[in-house]
JSON list of C-alpha atoms and ligand atoms in Angstrom, two decimals:
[
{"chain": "A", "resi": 1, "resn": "UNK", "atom": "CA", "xyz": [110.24, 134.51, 94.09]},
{"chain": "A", "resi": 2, "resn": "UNK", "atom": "CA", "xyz": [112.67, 131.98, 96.50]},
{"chain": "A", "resi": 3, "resn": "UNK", "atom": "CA", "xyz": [110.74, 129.17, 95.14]},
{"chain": "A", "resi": 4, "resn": "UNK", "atom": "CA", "xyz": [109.61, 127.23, 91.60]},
{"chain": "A", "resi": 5, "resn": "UNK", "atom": "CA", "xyz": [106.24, 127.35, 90.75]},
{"chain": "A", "resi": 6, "resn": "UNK", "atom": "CA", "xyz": [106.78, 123.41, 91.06]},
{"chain": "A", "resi": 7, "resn": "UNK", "atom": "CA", "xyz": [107.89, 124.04, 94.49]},
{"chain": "A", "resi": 8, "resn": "UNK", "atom": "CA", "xyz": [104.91, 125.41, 95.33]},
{"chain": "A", "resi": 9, "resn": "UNK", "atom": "CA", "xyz": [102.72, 123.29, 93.67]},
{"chain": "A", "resi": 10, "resn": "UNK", "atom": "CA", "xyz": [104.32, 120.48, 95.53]},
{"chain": "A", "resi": 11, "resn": "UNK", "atom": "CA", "xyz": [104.10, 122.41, 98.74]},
{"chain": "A", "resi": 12, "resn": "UNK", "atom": "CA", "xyz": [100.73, 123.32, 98.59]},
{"chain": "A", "resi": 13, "resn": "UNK", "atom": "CA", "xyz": [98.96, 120.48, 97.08]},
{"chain": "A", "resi": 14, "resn": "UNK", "atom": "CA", "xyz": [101.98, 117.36, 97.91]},
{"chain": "A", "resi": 15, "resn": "UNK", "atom": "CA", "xyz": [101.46, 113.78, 96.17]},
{"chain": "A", "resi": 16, "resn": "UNK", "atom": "CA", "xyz": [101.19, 110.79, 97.92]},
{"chain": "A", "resi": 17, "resn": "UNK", "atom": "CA", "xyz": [100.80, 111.84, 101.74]},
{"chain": "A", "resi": 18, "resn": "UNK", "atom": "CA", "xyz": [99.59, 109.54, 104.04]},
{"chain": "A", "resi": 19, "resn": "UNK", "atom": "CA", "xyz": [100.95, 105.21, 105.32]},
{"chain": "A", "resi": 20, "resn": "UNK", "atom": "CA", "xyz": [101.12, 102.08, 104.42]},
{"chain": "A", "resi": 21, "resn": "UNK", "atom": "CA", "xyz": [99.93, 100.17, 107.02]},
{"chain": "A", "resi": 22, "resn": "UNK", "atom": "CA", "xyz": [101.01, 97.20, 105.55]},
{"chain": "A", "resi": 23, "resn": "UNK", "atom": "CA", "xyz": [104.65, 98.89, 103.98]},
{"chain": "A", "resi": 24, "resn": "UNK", "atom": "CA", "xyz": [107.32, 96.16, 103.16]},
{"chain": "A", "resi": 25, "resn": "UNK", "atom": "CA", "xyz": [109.62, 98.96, 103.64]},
{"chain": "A", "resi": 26, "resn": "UNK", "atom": "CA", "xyz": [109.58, 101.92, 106.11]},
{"chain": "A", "resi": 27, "resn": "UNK", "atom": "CA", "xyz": [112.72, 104.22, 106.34]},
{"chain": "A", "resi": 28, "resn": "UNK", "atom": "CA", "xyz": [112.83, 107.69, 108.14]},
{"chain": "A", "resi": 29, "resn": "UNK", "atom": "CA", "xyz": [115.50, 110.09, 108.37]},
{"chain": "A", "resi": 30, "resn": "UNK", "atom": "CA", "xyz": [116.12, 113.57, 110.42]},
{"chain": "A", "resi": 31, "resn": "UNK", "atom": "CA", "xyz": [118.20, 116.52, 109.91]},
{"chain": "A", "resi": 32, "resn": "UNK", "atom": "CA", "xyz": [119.25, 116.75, 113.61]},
{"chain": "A", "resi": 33, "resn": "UNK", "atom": "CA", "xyz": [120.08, 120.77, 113.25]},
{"chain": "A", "resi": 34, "resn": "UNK", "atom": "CA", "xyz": [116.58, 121.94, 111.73]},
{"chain": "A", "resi": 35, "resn": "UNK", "atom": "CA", "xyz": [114.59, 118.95, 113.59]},
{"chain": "A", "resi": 36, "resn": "UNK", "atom": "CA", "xyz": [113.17, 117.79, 110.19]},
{"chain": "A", "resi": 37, "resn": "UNK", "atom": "CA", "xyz": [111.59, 114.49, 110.16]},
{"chain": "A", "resi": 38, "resn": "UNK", "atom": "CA", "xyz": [110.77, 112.43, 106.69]},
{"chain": "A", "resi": 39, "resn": "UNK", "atom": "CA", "xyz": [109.04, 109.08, 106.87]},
{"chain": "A", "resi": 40, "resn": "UNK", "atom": "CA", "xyz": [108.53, 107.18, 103.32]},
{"chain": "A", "resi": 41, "resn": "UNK", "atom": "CA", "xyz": [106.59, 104.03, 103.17]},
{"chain": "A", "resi": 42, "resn": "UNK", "atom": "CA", "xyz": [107.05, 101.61, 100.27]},
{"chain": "A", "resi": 43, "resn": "UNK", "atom": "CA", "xyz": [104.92, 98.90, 99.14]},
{"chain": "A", "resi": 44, "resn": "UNK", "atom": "CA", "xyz": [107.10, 96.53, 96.95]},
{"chain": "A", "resi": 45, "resn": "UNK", "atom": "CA", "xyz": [105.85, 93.62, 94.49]},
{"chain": "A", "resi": 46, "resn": "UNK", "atom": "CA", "xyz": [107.84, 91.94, 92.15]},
{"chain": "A", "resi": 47, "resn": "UNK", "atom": "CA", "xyz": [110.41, 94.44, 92.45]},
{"chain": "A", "resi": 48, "resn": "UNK", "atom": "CA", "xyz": [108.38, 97.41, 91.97]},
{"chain": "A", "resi": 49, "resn": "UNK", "atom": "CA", "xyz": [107.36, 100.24, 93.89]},
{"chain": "A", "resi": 50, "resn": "UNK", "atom": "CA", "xyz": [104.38, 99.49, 93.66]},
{"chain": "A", "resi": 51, "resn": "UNK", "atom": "CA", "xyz": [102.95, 101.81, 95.83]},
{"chain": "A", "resi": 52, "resn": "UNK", "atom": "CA", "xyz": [104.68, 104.91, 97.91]},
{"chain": "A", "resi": 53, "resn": "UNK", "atom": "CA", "xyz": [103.55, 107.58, 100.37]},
{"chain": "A", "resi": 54, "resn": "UNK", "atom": "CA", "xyz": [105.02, 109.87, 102.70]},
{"chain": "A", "resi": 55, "resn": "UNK", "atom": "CA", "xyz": [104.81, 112.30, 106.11]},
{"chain": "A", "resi": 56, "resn": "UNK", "atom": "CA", "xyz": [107.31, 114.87, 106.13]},
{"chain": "A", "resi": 57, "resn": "UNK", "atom": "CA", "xyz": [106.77, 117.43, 109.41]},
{"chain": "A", "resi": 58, "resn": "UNK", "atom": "CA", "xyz": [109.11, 119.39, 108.16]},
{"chain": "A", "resi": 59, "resn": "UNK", "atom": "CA", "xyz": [109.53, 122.99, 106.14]},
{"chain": "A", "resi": 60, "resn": "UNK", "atom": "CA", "xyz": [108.51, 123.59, 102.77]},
{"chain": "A", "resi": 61, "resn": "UNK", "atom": "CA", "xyz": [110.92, 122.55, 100.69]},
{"chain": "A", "resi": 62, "resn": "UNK", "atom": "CA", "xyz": [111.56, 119.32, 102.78]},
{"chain": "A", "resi": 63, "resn": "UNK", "atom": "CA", "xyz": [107.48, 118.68, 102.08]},
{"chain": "A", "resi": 64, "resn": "UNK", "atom": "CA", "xyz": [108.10, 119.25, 98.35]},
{"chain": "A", "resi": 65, "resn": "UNK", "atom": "CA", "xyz": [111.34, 117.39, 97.82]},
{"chain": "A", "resi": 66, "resn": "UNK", "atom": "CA", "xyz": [109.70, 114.11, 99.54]},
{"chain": "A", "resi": 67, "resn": "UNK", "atom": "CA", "xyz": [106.54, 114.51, 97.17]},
{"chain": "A", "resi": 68, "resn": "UNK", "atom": "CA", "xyz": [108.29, 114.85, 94.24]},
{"chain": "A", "resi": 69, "resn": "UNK", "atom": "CA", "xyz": [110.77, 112.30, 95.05]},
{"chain": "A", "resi": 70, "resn": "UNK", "atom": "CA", "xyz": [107.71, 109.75, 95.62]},
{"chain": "A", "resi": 71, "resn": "UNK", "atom": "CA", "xyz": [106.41, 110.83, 92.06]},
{"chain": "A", "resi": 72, "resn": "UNK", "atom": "CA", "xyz": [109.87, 109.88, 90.90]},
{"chain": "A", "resi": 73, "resn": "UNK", "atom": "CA", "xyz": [109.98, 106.32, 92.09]},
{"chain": "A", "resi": 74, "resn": "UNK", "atom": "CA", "xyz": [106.19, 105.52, 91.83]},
{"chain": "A", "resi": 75, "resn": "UNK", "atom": "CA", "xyz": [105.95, 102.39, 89.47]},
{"chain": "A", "resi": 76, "resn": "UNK", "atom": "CA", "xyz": [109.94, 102.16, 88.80]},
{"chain": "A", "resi": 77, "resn": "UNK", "atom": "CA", "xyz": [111.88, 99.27, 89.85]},
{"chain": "A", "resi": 78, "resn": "UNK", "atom": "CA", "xyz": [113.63, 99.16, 93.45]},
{"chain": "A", "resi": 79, "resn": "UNK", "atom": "CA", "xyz": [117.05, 99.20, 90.89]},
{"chain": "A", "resi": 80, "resn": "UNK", "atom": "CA", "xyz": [115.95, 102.83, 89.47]},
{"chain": "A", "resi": 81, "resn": "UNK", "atom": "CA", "xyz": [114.91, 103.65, 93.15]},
{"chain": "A", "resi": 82, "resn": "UNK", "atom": "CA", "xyz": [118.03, 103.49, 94.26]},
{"chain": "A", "resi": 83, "resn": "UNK", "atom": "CA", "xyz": [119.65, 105.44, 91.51]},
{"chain": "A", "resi": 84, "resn": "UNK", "atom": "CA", "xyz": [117.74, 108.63, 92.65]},
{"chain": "A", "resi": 85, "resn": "UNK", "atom": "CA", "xyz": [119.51, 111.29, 94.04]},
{"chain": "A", "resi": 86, "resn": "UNK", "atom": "CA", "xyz": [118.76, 114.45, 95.54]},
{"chain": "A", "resi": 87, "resn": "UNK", "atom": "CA", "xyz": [120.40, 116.46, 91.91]},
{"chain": "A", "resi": 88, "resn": "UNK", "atom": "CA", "xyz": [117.28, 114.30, 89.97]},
{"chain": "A", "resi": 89, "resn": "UNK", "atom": "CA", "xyz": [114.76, 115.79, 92.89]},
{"chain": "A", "resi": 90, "resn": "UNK", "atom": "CA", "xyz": [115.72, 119.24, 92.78]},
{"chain": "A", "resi": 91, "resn": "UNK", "atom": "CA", "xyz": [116.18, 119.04, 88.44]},
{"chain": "A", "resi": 92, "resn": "UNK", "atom": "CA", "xyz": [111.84, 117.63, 88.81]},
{"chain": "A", "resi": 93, "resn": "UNK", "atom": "CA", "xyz": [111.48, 120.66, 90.88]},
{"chain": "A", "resi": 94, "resn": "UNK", "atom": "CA", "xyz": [112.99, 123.38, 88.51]},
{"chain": "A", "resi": 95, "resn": "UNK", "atom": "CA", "xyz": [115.78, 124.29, 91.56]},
{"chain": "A", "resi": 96, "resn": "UNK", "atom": "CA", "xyz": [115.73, 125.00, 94.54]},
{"chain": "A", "resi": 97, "resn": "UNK", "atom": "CA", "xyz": [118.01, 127.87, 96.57]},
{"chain": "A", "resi": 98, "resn": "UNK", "atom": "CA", "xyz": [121.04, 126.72, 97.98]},
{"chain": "A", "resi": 99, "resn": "UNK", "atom": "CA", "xyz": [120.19, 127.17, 101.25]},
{"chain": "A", "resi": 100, "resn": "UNK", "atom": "CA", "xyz": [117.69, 124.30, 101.07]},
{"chain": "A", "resi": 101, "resn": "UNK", "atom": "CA", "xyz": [119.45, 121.83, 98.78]},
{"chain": "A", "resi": 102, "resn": "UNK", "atom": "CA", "xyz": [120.26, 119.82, 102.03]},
{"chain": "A", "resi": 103, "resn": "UNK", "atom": "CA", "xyz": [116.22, 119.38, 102.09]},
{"chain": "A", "resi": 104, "resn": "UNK", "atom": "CA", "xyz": [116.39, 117.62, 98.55]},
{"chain": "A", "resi": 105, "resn": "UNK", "atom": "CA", "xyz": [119.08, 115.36, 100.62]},
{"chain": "A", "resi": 106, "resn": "UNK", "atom": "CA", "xyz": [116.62, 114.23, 103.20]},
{"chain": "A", "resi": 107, "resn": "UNK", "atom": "CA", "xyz": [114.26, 112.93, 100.58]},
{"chain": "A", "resi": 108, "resn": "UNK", "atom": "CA", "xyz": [116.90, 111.17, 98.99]},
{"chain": "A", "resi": 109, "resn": "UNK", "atom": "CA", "xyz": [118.13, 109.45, 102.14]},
{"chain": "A", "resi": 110, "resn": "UNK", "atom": "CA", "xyz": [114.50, 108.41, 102.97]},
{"chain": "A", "resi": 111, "resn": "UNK", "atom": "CA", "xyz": [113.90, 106.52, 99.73]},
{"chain": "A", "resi": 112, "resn": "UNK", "atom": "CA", "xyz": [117.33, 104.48, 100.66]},
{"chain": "A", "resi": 113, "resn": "UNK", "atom": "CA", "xyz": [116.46, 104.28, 103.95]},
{"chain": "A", "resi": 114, "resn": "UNK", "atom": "CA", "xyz": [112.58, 102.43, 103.32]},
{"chain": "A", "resi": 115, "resn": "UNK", "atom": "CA", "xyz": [114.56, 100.62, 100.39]},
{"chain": "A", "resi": 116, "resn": "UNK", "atom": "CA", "xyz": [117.25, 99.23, 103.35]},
{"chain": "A", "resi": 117, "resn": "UNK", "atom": "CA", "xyz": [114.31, 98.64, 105.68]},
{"chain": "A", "resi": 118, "resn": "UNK", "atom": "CA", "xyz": [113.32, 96.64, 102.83]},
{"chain": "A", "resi": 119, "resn": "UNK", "atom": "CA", "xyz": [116.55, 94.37, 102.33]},
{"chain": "A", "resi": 120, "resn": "UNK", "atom": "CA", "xyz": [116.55, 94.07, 106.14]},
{"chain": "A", "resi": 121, "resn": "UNK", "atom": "CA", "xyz": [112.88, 92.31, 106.23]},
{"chain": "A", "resi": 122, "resn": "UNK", "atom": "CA", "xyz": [114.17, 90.39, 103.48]},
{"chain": "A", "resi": 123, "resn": "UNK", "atom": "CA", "xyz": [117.39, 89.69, 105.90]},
{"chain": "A", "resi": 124, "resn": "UNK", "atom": "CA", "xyz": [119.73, 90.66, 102.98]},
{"chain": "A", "resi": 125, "resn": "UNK", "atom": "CA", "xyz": [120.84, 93.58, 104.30]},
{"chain": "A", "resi": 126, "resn": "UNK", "atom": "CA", "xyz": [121.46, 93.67, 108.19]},
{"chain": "A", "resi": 127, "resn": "UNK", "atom": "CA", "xyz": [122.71, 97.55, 108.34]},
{"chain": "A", "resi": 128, "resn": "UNK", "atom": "CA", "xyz": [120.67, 100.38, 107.49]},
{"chain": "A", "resi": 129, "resn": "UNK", "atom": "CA", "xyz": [121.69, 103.06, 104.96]},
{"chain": "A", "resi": 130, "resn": "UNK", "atom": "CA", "xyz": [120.83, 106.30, 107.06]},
{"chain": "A", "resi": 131, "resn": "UNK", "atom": "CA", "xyz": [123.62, 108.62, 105.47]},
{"chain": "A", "resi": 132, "resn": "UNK", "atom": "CA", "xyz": [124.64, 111.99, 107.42]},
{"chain": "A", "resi": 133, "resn": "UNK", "atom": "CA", "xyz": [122.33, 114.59, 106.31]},
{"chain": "A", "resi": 134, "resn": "UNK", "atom": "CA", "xyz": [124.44, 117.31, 105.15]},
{"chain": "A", "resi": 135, "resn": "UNK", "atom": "CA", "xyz": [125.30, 120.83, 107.44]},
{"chain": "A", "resi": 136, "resn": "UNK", "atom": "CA", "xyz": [122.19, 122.46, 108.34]},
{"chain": "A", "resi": 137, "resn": "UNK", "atom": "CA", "xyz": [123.62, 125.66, 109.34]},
{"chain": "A", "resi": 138, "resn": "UNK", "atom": "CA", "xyz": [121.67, 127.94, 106.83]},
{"chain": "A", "resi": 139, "resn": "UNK", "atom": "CA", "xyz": [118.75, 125.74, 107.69]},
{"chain": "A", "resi": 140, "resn": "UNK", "atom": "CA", "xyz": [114.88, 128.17, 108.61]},
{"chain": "B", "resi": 1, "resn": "FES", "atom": "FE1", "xyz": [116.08, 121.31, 107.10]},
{"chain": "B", "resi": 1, "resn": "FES", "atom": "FE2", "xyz": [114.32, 121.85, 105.16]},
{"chain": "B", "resi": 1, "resn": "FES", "atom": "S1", "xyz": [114.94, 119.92, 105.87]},
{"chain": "B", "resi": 1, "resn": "FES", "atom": "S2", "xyz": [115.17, 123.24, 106.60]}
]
């Protein structure tokens, strides 16, 4: 089996799909070799993620890593938010094969990305975080 029974669980049934019409942060971020799109709306009070959802039109493991990274930040503060990384997602998901580790990076960069679009509304933070996505070569 290529993929964690958490994988699949996360592919087939994801948590949190959907938008925030009223977000205070939207990021989105795109692996420009597989074409893989991730958008993650936050809803932030009092420092809290308060509320997150996600669309991901993307492959499996892209749709997995963005639901379990919006599990991961649900209720935590936008300090803890910012400490995830793409090891954490991919540790909740019992692994993932190599080849689609770079997936676990897109749902990292999307939770700093809605965090910056954050700061930016706030006008703390002018410049965007949108990090290169790593090589997609192995990528589909
Ligand atoms: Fe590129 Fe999964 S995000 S193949």
């Amino acid at each position: 089996m290529l993929y964690s029974e958490k994988v699949m669980d996360h592919f087939t049934n994801p948590r949190n799909v959907g938008e925030i019409p009223d977000a205070d942060g939207v990021g989105e971020v795109g692996n420009a070799k597989c074409g893989d799109i991730m958008r993650m709306y936050l809803k932030i009070e009092d420092g809290n993620i308060k509320d997150v959802k996600f669309k991901t039109f993307g492959c499996g493991a892209a749709i997995a890593t963005s639901s379990m990274a919006t599990e991961l930040i649900k209720g935590k503060s936008i300090e803890e938010a910012l400490k995830l990384t793409n090891s954490a997602v991919v540790e909740a998901l019992e692994g993932l094969p190599p080849v689609k580790i770079h997936c676990s990076v897109l749902a990292e960069q999307a939770v700093k990305s809605a965090l910056s679009d954050y700061y930016t509304r706030l006008g703390i933070d002018p410049k965007p975080i949108v990090g290169e996505i790593g090589d997609c070569e192995d990528c589909h």
